[in-house]
Short mmCIF file of C-alpha atoms in Angstrom, two decimals:
data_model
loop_
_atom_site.label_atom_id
_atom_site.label_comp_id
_atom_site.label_asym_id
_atom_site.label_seq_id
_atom_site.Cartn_x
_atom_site.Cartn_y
_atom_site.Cartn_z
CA UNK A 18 0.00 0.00 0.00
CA UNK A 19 1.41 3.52 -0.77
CA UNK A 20 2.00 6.08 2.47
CA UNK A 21 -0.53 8.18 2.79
CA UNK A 22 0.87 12.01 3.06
CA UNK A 23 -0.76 14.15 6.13
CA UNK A 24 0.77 17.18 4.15
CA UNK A 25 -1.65 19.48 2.94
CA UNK A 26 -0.83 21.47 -0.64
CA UNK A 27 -1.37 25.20 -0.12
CA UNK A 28 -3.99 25.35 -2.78
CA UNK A 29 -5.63 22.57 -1.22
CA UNK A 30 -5.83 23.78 1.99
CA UNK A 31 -9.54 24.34 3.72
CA UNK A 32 -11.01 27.66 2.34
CA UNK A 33 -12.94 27.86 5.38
CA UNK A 34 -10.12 27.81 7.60
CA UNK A 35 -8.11 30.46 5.32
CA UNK A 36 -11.13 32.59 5.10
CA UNK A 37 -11.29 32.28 9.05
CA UNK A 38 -7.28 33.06 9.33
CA UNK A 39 -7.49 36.31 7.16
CA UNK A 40 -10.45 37.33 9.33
CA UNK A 41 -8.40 37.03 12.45
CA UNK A 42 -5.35 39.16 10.93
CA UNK A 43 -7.76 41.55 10.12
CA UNK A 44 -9.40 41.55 13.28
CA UNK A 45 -6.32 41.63 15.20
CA UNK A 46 -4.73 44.92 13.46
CA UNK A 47 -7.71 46.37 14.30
CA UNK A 48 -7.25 45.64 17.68
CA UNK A 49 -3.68 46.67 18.03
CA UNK A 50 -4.76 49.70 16.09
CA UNK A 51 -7.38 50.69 18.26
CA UNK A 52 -5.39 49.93 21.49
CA UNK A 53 -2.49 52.15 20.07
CA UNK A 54 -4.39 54.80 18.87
CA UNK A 55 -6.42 55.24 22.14
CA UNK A 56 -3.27 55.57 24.29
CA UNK A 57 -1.64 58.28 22.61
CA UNK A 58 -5.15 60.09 21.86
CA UNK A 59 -4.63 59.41 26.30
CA UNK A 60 -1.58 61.05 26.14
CA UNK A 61 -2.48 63.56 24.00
CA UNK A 62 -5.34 64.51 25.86
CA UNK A 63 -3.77 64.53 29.34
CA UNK A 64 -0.60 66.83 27.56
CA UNK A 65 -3.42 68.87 26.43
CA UNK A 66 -5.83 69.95 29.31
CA UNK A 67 -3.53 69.40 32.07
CA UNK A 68 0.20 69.65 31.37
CA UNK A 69 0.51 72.77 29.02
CA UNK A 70 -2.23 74.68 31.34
CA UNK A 71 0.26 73.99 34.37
CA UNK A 72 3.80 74.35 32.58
CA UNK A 73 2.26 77.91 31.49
CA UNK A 74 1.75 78.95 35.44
CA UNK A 75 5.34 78.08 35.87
CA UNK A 76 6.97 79.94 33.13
CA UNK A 77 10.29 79.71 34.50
CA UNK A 78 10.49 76.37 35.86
CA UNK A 79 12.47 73.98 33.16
CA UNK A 80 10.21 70.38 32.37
CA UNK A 81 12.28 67.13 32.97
CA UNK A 82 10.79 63.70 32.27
CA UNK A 83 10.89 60.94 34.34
CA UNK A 84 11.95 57.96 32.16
CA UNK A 85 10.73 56.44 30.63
CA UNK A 86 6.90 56.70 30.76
CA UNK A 87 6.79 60.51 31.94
CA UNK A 88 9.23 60.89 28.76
CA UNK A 89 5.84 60.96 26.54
CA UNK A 90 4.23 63.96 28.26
CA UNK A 91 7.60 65.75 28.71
CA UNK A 92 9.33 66.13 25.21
CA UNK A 93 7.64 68.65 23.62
CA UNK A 94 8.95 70.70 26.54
CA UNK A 95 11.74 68.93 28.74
CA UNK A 96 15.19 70.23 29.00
CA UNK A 97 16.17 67.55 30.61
CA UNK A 98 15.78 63.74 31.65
CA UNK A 99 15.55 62.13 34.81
CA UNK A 100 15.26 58.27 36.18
CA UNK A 101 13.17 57.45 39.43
CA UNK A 102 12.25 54.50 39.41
CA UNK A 103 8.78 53.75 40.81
CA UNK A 104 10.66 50.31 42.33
CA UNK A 105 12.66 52.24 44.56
CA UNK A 106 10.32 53.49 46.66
CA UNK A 107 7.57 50.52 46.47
CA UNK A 108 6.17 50.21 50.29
CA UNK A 109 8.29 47.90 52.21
CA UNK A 110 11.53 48.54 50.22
CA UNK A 111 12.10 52.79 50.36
CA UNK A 112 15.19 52.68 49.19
CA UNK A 113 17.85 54.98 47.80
CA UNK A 114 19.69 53.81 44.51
CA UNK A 115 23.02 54.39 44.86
CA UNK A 116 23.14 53.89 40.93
CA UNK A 117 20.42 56.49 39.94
CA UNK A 118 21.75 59.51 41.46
CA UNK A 119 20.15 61.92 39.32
CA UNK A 120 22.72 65.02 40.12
CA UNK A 121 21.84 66.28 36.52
CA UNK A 122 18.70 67.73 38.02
CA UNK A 123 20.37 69.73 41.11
CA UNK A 124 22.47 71.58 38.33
CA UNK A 125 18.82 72.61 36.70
CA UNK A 126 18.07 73.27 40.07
CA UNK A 127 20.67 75.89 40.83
CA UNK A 128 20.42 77.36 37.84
CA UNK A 129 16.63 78.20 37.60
CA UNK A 130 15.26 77.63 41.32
CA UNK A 131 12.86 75.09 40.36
CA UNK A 132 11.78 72.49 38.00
CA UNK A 133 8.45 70.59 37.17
CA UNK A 134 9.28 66.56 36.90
CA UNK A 135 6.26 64.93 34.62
CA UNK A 136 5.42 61.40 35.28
CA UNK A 137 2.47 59.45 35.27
CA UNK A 138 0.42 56.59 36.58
CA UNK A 139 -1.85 53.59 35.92
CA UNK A 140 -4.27 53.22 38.71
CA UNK A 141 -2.75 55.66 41.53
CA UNK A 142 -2.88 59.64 42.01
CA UNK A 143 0.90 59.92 42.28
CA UNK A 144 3.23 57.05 41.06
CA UNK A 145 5.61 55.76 43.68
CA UNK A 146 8.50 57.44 41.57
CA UNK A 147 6.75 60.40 43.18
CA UNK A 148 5.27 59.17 46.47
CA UNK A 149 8.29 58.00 48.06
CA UNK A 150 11.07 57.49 45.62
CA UNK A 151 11.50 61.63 44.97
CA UNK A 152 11.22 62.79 48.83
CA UNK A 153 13.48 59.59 49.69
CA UNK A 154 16.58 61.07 47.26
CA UNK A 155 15.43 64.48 48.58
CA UNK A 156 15.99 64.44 51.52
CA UNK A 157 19.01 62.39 51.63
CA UNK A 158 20.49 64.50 49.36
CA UNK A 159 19.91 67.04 51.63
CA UNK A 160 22.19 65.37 54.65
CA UNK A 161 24.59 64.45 52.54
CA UNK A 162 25.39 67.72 51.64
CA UNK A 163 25.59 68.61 55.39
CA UNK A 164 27.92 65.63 55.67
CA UNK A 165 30.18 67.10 52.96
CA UNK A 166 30.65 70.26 54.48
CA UNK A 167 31.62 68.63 57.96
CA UNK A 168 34.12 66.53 55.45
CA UNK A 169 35.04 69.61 53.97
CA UNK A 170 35.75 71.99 56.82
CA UNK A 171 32.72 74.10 55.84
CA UNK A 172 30.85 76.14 58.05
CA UNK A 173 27.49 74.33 59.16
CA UNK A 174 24.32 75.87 57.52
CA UNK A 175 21.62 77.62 59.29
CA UNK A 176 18.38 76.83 58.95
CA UNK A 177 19.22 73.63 56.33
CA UNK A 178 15.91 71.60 56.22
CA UNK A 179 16.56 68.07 56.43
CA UNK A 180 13.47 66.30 57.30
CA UNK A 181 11.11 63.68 55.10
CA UNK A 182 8.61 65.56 53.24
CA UNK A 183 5.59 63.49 51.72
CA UNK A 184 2.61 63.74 49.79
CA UNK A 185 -0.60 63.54 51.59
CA UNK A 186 -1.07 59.76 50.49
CA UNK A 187 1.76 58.54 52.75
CA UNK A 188 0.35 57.86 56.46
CA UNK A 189 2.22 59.33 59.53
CA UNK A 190 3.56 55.65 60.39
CA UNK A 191 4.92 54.81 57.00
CA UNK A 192 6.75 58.26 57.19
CA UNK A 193 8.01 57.30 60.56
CA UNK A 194 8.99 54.21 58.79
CA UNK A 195 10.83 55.77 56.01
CA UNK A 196 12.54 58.64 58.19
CA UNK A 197 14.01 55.82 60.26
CA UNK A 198 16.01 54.52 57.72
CA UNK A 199 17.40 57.80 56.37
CA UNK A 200 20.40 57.98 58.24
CA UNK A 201 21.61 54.53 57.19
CA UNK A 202 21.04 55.33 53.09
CA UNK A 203 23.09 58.41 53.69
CA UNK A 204 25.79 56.79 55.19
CA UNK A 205 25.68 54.53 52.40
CA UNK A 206 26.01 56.95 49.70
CA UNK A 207 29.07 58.36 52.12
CA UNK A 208 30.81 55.27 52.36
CA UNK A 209 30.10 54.58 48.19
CA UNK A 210 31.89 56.91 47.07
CA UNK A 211 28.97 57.03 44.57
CA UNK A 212 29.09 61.43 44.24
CA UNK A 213 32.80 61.41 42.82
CA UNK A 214 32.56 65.40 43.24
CA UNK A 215 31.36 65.90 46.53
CA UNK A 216 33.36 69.60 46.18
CA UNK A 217 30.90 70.64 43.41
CA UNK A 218 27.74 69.11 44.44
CA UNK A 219 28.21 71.34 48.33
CA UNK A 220 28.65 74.36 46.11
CA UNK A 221 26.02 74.11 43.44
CA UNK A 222 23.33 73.00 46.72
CA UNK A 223 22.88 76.28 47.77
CA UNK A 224 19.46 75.60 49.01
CA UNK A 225 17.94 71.99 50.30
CA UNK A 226 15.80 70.51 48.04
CA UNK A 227 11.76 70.29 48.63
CA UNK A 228 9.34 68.20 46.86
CA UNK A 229 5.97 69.33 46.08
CA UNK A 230 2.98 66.99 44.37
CA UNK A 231 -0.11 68.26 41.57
CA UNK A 232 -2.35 66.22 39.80
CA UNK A 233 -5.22 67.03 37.95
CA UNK A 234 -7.11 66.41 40.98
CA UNK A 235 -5.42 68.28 43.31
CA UNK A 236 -3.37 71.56 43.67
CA UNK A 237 -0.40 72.09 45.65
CA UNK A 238 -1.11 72.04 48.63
CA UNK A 239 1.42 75.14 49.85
CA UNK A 240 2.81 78.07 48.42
CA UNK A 241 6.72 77.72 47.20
CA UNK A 242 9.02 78.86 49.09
CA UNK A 243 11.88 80.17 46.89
CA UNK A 244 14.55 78.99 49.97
CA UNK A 245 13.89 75.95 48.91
CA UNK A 246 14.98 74.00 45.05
CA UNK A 247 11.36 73.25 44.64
CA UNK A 248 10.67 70.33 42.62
CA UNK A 249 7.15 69.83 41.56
CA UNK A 250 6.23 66.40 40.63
CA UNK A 251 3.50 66.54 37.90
CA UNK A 252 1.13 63.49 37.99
CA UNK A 253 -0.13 63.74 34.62
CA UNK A 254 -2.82 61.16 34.61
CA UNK A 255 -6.81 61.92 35.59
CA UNK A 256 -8.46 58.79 36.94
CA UNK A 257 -11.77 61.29 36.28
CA UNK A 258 -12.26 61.16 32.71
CA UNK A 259 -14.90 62.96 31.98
CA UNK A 260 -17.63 60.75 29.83
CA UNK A 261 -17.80 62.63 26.94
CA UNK A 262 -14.88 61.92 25.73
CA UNK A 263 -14.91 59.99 22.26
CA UNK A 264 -12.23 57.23 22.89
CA UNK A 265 -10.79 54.68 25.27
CA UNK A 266 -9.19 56.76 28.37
CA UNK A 267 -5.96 55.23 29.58
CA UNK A 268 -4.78 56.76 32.68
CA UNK A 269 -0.57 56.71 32.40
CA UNK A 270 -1.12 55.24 29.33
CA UNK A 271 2.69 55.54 28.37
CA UNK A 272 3.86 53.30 30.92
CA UNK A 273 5.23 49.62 29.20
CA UNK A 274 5.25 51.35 26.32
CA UNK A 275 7.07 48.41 25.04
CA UNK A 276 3.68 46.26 25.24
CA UNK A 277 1.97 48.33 22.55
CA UNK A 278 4.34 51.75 20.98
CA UNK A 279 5.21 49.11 18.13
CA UNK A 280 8.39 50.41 18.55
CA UNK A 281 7.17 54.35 18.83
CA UNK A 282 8.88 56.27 20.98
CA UNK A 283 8.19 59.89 22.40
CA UNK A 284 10.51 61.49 19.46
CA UNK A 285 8.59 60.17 17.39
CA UNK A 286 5.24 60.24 18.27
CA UNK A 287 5.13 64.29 18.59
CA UNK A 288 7.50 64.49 15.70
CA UNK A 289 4.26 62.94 13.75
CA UNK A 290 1.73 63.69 16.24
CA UNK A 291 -1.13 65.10 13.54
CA UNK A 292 0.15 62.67 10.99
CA UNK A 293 -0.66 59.78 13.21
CA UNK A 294 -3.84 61.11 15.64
CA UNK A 295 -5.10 62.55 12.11
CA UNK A 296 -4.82 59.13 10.24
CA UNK A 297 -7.98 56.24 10.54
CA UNK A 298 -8.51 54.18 14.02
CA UNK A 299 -7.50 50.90 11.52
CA UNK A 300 -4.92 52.49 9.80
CA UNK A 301 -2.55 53.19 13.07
CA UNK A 302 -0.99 50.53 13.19
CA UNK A 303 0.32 50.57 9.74
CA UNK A 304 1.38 54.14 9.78
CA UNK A 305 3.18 53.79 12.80
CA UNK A 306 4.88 50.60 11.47
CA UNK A 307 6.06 52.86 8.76
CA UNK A 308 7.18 55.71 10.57
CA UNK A 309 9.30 53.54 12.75
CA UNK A 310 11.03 51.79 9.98
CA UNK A 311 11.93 54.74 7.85
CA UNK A 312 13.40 56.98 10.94
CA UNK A 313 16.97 57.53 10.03
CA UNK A 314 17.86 58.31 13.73
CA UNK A 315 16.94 54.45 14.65
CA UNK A 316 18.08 52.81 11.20
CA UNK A 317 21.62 54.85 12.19
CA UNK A 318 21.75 52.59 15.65
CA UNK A 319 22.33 55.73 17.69
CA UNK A 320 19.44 55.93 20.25
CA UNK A 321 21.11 57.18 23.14
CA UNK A 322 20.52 59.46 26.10
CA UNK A 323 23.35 62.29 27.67
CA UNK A 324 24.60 61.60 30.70
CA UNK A 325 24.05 64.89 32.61
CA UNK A 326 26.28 68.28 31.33
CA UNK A 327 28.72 65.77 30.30
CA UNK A 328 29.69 64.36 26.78
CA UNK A 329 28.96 61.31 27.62
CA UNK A 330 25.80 58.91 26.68
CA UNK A 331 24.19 55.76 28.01
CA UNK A 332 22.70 53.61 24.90
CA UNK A 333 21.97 49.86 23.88
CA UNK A 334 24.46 47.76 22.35
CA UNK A 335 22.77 48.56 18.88
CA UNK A 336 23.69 52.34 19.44
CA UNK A 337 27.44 51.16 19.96
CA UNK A 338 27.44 48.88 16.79
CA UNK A 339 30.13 50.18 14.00
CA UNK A 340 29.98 51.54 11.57
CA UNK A 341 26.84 53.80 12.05
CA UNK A 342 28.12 54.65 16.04
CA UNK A 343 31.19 56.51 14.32
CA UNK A 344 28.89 58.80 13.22
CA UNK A 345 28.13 60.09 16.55
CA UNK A 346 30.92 59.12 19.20
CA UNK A 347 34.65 59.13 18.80
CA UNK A 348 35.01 56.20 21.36
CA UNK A 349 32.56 53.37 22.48
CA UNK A 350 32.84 51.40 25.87
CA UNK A 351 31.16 47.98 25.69
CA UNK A 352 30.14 47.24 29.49
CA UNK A 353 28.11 43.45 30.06
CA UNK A 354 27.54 41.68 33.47
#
């Protein structure tokens, strides 16, 4: 008897089954279409009626966002970039990263008083970047300096504030919680040797640094007080949209960006923001696709990010890949684990 084949010719296959497949591709770039188009209509929206409203009451306060989700409200306006991560300060670690330092923003700080730092959330009024993460480096940023200046020979400063300061959603106890840790996470960043400069960070910190929180719920709750480095952390998200509204509302719909940008970033998206919001629900997808691929920044391998004032960038191992990177840098470290 001959073998009977299980294989299946193309042209023979069911035309039930290929009808139902093509369906499903359809249907499915629809979805990921619609899904992608109603989070940055969300960003959009939120960049809209809350952030440009507030950025304009604070003319001379300089926008930094807080990667990488608060990097989608922040670039039409940021000067600078920032890295909190919401991790940090989750309830029952409060930590302070020794490896996240952000000094970039205390040179902002000196220079202009204040900044606004733009990040968002999914399902809470602040993210923790902002809840406890933020007034964690704060205010141990704060003692070190005093610490330096002791180190230093300096005289001690009147008047230096060096105490937690918290939004309203932290409770007295977990405060008490956090504030008795502080002394030990400054020590720490003594004994790290993590500030290389301690000499320039004690003479650009001519005031202590204060956090303050607004969301589109809620004002600040105090006046600034300019002897302070005010730092007001921008919660961009409503979790009120109002019902009238003629999409999907995602609140911090930039965070995991990776899960649904199709490989849109915040460059990008505001580079081609009318192109894309201005194009058909089912047609996103595709555009987006598009823009992505024919970016010459990305097809150059050079995405990257400044370290600070310096010369220096941070980037993936595709940035560093010759011979596009020689375009950009004169030398390339390589750094695995």
């Amino acid at each position: 008897t001959k073998p009977v084949s299980l294989a299946t010719k193309r042209s023979e296959a069911c035309p039930i089954v290929t009808v139902a497949l093509h369906i499903y591709r359809i249907q499915e770039l629809m979805d990921r279409s619609a899904r992608l188009r109603n989070r940055l209509l969300s960003v959009d929206y939120d960049v809209d009626t809350f952030v440009k409203p507030l950025l304009a009451r604070y003319p001379e306060f300089p926008v930094i966002g807080n990667e990488r989700c608060g990097a989608w409200y922040a670039f039409p306006f940021q000067t600078a970039s920032c890295y909190f991560k919401s991790t940090d300060g989750h309830a029952g670690t409060w930590n302070f990263s020794l490896k996240r330092l952000n000094l970039q923003i205390i040179t902002v700080l000196s220079k202009h008083g204040g900044c606004l730092i733009l990040d968002a959330s999914v399902r809470k009024a602040l993210p923790d970047s902002f809840s406890r993460t933020i007034p964690i480096w704060a205010v141990v940023i704060n003692r070190i300096v005093v610490k330096y200046r002791e180190d230093l020979g300096y005289p001690a400063l009147e008047n230096w504030d060096t105490n937690l300061h918290a939004p309203w959603l932290i409770s007295d106890e977990e405060q008490g919680t956090i504030s008795s840790m502080l002394n030990n996470h400054v020590e720490s960043l003594h004994t790290s040797g993590a500030i290389v400069n301690p000499l320039k960070l004690v003479k650009t910190m001519k005031r202590p640094l204060r956090p303050s929180w607004v969301t589109p719920e809620r004002n600040l709750d105090e006046n600034l007080d300019d002897k302070y480095y005010n730092i007001i952390c921008v919660s961009c998200s409503t979790l009120q949209p109002p019902d009238e509204l003629k999409f999907d509302y995602f609140a911090g719909a930039a965070d995991d960006h990776e899960a649904w940008a199709l490989n849109l970033n915040p460059r990008l998206f505001w580079n081609h923001r009318n192109e894309i919001l201005g194009a058909l629900e089912e047609e996103t997808a595709s555009l987006v696709e598009s823009i992505v691929e024919n970016d010459s920044f990305n097809n150059e391998n050079i995405e990257c990010n400044v370290i600070g004032g310096t010369n220096i960038y941070i980037g993936t191992r595709r940035s560093g890949r010759p011979p596009n990177c020689w375009k950009k840098f004169d030398a390339i470290l390589n750094v695995t684990n």
